Structure formats: structure tokens, C-alpha cells
Short mmCIF file of C-alpha atoms in Angstrom, two decimals:
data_model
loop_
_atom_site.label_atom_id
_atom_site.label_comp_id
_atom_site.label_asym_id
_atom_site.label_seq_id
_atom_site.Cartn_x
_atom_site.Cartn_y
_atom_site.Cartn_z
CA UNK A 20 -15.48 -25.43 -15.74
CA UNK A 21 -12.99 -23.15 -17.85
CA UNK A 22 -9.01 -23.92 -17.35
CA UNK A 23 -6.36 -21.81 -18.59
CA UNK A 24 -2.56 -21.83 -18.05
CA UNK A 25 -0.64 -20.67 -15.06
CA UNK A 26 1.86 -18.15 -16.82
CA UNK A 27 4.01 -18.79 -13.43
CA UNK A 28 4.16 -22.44 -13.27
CA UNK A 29 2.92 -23.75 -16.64
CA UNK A 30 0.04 -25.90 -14.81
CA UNK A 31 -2.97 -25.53 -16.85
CA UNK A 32 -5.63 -25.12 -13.79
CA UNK A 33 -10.07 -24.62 -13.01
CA UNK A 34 -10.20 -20.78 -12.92
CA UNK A 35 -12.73 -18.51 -11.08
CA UNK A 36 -13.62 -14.91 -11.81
CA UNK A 37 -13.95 -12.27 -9.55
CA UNK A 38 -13.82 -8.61 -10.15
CA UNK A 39 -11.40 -8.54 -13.12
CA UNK A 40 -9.74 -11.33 -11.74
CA UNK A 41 -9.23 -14.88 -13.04
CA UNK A 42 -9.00 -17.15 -9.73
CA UNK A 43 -5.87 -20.24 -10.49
CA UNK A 44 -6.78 -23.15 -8.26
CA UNK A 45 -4.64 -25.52 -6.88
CA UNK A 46 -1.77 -25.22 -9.61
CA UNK A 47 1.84 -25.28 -8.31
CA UNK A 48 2.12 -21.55 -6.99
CA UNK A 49 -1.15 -22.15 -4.50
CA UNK A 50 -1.49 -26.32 -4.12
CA UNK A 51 -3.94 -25.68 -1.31
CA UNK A 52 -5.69 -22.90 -2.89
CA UNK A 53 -6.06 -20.21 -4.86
CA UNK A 54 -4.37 -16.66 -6.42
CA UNK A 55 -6.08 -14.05 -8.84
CA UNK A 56 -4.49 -12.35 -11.56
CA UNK A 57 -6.31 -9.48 -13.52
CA UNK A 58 -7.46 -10.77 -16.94
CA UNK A 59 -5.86 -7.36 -18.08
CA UNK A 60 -2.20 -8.48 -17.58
CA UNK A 61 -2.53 -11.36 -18.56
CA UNK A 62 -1.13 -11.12 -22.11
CA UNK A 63 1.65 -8.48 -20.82
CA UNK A 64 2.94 -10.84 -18.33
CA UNK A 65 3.26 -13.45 -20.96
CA UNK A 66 4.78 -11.27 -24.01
CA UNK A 67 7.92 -10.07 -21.27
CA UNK A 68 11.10 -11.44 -22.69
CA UNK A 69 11.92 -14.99 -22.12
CA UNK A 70 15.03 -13.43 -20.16
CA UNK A 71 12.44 -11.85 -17.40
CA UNK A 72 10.21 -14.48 -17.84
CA UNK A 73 12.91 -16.91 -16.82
CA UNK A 74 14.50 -14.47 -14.01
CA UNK A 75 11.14 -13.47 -12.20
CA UNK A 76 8.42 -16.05 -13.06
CA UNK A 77 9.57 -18.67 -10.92
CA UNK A 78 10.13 -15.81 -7.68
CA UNK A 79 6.65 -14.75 -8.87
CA UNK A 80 5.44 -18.30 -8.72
CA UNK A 81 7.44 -18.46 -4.98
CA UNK A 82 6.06 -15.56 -3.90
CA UNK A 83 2.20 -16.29 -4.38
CA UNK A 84 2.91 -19.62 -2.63
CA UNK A 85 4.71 -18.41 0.57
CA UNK A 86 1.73 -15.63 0.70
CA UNK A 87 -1.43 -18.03 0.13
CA UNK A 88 0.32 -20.29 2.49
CA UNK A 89 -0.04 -18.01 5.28
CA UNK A 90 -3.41 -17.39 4.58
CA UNK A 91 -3.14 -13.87 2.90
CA UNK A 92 -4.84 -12.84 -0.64
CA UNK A 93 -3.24 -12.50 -3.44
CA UNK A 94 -4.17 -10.66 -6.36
CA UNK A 95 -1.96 -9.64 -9.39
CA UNK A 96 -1.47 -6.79 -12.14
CA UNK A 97 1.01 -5.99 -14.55
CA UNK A 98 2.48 -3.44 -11.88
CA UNK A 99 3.29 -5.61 -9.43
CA UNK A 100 5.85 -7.31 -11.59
CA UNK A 101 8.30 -4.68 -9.98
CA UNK A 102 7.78 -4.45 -6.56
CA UNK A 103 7.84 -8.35 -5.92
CA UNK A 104 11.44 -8.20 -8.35
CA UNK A 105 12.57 -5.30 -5.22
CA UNK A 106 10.28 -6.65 -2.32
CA UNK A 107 12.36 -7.59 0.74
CA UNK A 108 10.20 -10.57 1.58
CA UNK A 109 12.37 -12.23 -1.57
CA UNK A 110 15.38 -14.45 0.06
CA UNK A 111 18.49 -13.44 -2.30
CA UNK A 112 20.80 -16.45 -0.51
CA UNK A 113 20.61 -19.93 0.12
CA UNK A 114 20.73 -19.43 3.70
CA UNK A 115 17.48 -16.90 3.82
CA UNK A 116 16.11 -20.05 1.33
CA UNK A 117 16.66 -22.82 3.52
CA UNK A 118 15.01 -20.12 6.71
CA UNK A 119 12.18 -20.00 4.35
CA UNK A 120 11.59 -24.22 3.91
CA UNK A 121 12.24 -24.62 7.75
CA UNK A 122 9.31 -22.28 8.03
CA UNK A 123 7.13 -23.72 5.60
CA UNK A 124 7.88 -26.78 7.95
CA UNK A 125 7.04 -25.17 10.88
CA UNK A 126 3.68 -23.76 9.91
CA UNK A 127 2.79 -27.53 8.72
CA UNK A 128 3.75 -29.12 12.05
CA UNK A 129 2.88 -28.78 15.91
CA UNK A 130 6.25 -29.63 16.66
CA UNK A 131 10.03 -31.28 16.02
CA UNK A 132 9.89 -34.91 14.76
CA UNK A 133 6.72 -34.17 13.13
CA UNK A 134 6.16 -36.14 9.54
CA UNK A 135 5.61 -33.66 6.99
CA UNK A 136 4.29 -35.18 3.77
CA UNK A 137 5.43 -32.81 0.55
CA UNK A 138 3.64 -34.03 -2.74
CA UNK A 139 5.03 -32.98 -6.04
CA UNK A 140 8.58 -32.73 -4.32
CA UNK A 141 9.64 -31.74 -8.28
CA UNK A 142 7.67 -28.79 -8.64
CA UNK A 143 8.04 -27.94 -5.28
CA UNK A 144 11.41 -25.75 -5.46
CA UNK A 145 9.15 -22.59 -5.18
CA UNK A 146 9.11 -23.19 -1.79
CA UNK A 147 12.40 -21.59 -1.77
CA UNK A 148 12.48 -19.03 -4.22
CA UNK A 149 14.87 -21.27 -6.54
CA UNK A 150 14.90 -21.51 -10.21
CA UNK A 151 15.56 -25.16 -10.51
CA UNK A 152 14.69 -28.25 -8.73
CA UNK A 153 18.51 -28.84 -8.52
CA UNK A 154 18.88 -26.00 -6.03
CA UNK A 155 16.13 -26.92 -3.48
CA UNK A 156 17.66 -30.06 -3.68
CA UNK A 157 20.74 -29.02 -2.78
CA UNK A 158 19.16 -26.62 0.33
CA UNK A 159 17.60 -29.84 1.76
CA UNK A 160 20.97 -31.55 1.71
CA UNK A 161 22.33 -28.42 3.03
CA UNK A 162 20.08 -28.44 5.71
CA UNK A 163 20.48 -32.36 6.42
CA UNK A 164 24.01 -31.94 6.79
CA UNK A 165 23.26 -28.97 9.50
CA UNK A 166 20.93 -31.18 11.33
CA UNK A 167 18.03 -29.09 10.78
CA UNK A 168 15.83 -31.42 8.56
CA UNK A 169 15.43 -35.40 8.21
CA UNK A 170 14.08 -36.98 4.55
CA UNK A 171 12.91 -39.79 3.93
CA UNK A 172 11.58 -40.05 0.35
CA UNK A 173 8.37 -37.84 0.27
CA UNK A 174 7.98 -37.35 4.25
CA UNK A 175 10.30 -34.23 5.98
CA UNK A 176 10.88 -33.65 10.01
CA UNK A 177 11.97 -30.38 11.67
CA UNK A 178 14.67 -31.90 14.19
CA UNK A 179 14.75 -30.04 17.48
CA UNK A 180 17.67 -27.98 16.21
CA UNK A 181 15.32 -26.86 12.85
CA UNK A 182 12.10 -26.13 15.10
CA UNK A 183 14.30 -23.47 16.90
CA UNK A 184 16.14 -22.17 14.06
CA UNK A 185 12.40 -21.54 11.90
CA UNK A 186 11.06 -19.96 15.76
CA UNK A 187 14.04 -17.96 15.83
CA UNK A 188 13.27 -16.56 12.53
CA UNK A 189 9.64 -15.83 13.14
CA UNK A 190 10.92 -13.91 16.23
CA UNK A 191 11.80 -16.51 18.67
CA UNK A 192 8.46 -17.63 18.78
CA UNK A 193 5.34 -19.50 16.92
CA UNK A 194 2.67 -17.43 15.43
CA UNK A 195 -0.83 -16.96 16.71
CA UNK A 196 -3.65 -17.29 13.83
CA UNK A 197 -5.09 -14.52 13.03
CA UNK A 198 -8.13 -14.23 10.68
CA UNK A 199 -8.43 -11.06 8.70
CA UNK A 200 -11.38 -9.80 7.23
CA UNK A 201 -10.36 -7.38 4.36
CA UNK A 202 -12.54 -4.57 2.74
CA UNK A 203 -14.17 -6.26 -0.81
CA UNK A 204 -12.19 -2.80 -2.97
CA UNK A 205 -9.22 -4.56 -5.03
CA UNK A 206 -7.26 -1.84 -4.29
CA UNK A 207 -7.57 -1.11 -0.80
CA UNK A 208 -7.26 -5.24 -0.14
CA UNK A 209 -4.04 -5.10 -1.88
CA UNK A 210 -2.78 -1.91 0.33
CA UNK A 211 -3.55 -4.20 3.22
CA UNK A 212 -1.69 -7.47 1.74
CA UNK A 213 1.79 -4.91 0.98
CA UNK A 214 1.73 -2.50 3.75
CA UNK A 215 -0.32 -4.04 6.95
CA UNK A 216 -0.45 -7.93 6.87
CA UNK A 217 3.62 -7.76 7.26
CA UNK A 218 3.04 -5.38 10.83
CA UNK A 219 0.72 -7.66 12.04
CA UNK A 220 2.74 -11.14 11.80
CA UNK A 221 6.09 -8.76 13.11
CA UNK A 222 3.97 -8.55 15.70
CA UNK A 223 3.44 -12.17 16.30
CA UNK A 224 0.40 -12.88 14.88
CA UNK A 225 -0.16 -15.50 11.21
CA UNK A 226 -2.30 -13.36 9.24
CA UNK A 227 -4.79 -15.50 6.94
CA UNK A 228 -7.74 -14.29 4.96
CA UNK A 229 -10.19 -15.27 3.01
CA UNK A 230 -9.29 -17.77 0.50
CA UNK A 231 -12.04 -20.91 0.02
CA UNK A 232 -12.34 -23.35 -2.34
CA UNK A 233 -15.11 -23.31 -5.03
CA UNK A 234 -17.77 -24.92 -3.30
CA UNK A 235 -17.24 -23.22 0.02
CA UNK A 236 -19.65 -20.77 0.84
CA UNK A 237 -17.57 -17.55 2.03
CA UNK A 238 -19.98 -17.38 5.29
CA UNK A 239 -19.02 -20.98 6.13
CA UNK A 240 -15.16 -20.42 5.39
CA UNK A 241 -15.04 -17.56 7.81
CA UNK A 242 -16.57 -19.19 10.62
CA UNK A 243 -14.15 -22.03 10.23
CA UNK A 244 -11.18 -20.05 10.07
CA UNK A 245 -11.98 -17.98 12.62
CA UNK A 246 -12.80 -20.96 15.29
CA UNK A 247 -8.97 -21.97 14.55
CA UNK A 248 -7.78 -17.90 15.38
CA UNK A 249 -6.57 -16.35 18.43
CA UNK A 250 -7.63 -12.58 16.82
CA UNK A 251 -9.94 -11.43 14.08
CA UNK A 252 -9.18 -7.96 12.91
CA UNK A 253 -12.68 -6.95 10.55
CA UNK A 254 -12.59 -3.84 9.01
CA UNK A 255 -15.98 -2.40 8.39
CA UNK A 256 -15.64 -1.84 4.73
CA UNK A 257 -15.76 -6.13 4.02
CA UNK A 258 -18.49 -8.58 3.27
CA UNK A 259 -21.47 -6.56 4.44
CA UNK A 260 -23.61 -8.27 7.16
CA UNK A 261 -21.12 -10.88 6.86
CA UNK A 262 -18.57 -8.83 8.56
CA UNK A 263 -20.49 -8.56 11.97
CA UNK A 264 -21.76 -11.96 11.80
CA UNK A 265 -18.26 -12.83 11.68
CA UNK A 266 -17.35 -10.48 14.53
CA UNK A 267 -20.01 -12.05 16.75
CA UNK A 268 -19.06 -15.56 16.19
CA UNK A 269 -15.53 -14.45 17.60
CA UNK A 270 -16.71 -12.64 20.53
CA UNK A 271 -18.85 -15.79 21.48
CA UNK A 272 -15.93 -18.10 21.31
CA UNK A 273 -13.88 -15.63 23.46
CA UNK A 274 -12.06 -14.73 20.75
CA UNK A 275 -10.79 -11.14 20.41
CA UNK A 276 -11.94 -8.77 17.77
CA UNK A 277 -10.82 -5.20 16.89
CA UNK A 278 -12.79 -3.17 14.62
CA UNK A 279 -10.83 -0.70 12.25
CA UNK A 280 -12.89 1.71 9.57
CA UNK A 281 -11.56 3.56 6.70
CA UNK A 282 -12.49 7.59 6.73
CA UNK A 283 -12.25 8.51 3.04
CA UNK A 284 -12.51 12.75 2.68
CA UNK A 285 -15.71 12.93 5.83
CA UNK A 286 -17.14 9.73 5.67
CA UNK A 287 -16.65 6.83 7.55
CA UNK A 288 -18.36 3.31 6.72
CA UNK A 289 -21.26 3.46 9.78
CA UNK A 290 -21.31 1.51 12.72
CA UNK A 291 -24.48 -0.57 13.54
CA UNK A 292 -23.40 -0.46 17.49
CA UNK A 293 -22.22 1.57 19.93
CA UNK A 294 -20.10 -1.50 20.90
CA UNK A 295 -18.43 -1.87 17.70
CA UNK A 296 -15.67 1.20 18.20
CA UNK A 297 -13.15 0.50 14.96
CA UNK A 298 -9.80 2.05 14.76
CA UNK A 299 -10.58 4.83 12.37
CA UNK A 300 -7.32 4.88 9.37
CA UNK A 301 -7.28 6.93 6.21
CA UNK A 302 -3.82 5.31 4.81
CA UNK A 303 -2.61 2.29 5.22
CA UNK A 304 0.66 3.30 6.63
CA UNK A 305 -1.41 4.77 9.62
CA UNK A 306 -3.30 1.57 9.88
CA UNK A 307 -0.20 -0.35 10.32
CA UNK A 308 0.85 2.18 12.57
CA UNK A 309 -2.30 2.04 14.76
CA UNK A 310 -2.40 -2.08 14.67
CA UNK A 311 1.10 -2.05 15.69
CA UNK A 312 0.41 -0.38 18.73
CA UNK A 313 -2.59 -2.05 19.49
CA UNK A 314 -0.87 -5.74 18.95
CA UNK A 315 2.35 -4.70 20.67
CA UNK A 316 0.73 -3.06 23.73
CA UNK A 317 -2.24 -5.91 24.63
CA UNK A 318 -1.99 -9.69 24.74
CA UNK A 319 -4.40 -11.52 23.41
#
């Protein structure tokens, strides 16, 4: 299998390819999976000056772990070097930091008191958007002192006080799974990832999408995923038969679907059943928009 080196974390990793993109998995910005960036940018990223290099790689490096940690896809050009340097979902102080550990926490336990086991604690301080390993370091003492977070070598616990604090964040409550099934187009996949994945965990919901390992079929992923969800939003324009075999599997588990479609000038991508009625979107501002209201009006 060909390896190459994570320009982000320096890990020299197995890589994929898929559409233009080399797949990184398991290096220190996805442990538990996997990130794509197009062979195209590759060489820009790593000519930027070692001044940029040394400001946004590791926030880079943060950013594709907080994202394929919640289950979303994540696929990288040369261009998105300057929205993730501006993109709010970036914690600027070590407060917002130490929010962001509490709720890497949370996600990993079913409650306070809960033994949390974090290998590679050293390469690990992209959990909090830091630089160094001396500043995460510092935001788990922080937190220790606050009563928010108990250590003990390599194994971390959410006290009471820190389960509320990362619920409070996340809206005063836990998120529901939700599996997303995302239209194949790089393009439109990474309109969906920046402009509709954020509406639908505001509205309480963990989005996560399709992100297997090697050897996992992308069938067999699905169906697993979506036995753990409380929702599966498919739009039409995603795996092909896949899609509605997915969609079936949901409705026989009880498990909510809702169907959206992308019009693009007339056309539609066709229904195979009167009782598959997707939400119809052309942008993906109005698709947030519709999902919003959808989410916000109906519990699921």
C-alpha cells in the first residue's frame, strides 16, 4: 500500500485515492479515520512559508480532527487554506479551547465519571486548536483546577460539573446521531460540509457521514452507522441504489428519513417512489434553510 506524509501533522500514513483525492488514514489529524486532500494542492500547501506553515498547519491539522470526529467528510484544496484561517468554528482563546476538549469528552462518553482513554496524549494538542503540546497541557490543568476534568496518566473523566459545562455548549443538551448521506459531486459534498452540516447539529442533531476504513465495504458502513442514528437525511444525488437501500433500512428500524433533491436549471435527480417526497434545494443556503425548519419544527 502507498504512504506519503501528512503535510499537517508530519505522520507519514496508508493513503487512498478517490476522485483527485489522496485519502490520509489514521495519522494524527483523523486517529480513527480518514481526510482527503486533492493531489493538486498538495505541493502548494507545502511550498507556503514556514511562517504560515507554522501559524495554520497545526489549526488545519485541529480542524480536520474535530470535523472527522463528528462524523463529517473532509476534503481539502488549496482554497480552503483561507476560509478555515477566518472560519468561526476556530476557538481563538483558551477558554473556547478547553469548551472544545470537554466536548471531545463528551462525545466519547455516556456520561460524568466516565474513563476516557486518550492515546498519543503528545500529539494530541490538536484537540484544542493549540500549537504546542505545552498549551493543551496547560488547558487540562486549567480545567483540573476548575473541576471540570480528572487525569490520571493516559485515562480522562468529565466530572459532573464538565458534563454540564460541554451540554451547555452543545445547547444545553446531548446530540442525537444523525447519519448523512451526501451527493458523490466533490463540490456539492463540500457545500454541504461548510454551509448545512453546521444547521443541522444547531439544531441538535451529530451529523456523521460516510467515512470507513479500507476494508469496509461502503454498503456495510452505512447500515452500521445508520442502526446507531436517530435521523438519516439522504439526498437523492448519493451512492445510487445505495441511497434507497439505505433509506429502507432506516424506515424498517423506525428510524426517520427525509429525502432532499437538488434541482439544477429543470432537472431534478428522479424519484423511484411516490413515497420518497425529498425537499427539493437549488443552493445550499436554501437547503439549510429548509432542514432548519424541518429539524426545528418536528421531533424525531
Amino acid at each position: 500500500m502507498e504512504k506519503k506524509r501528512c503535510l499537517f501533522c508530519d505522520q507519514i500514513v496508508p493513503i487512498g485515492r478517490e476522485d483527485g483525492y489522496d485519502l490520509y488514514t489514521g495519522c494524527y489529524c483523523s486517529p480513527d479515520g480518514s481526510y482527503g486532500l486533492h493531489r493538486d494542492s498538495y505541493d502548494p500547501y507545502s511550498v507556503l512559508s514556514y511562517q504560515t506553515k507554522h501559524l495554520m498547519f497545526p489549526v488545519i491539522s485541529a480542524y480536520i480532527r474535530e470535523l472527522t470526529d463528528c462524523g463529517e467528510t473532509v476534503r481539502l484544496t488549496i482554497d480552503d487554506l483561507e476560509g478555515i484561517r477566518n472560519s468561526p468554528r476556530v476557538p481563538v482563546t483558551i477558554e473556547d479551547k478547553g469548551i472544545r476538549l470537554l466536548q471531545f469528552f463528551h462525545r466519547h462518553s455516556e456520561g460524568p465519571d466516565e474513563a476516557v482513554v486518550l492515546q498519543q496524549l503528545p500529539k494530541s494538542y490538536n484537540l484544542t486548536y493549540s500549537p504546542n503540546l505545552q498549551e493543551l497541557i496547560y488547558i487540562i490543568e486549567k480545567l483540573k483546577e476548575e473541576r471540570l476534568l480528572e487525569r490520571m496518566g493516559s485515562s480522562f473523566k468529565l466530572t459532573a460539573q464538565g458534563w454540564k459545562t460541554a451540554e451547555e455548549s452543545l445547547g444545553g443538551k446531548r446530540l442525537k446521531p444523525c447519519f448523512v448521506l451526501l451527493p458523490e459531486d466533490g463540490e456539492t459534498r463540500l457545500q454541504w460540509t461548510e454551509k448545512v452540516l453546521p444547521v443541522i447539529e444547531q439544531c441538535g442533531y451529530e451529523p456523521r457521514t460516510s467515512e470507513r476504513t479500507a476494508r469496509e465495504k461502503e454498503a456495510d458502513y452505512s447500515l452500521r452507522m445508520i442502526a446507531d442514528s436517530k435521523l438519516l437525511i439522504a439526498d437523492l444525488g448519493a451512492q445510487g441504489p445505495e441511497v434507497f437501500l439505505a433509506g429502507g433500512y432506516a424506515l424498517g428500524r423506525n428510524i426517520p428519513v427525509i429525502w432532499t433533491s437538488r434541482r439544477i436549471g429543470d432537472e431534478t435527480t428522479a424519484s423511484p417512489s411516490e413515497k420518497i417526497r425529498p425537499f427539493v434545494w437549488e443552493t445550499a443556503e436554501e437547503l439549510a434553510s429548509i432542514l432548519k425548519q424541518r429539524l426545528t419544527s418536528e421531533v424525531f
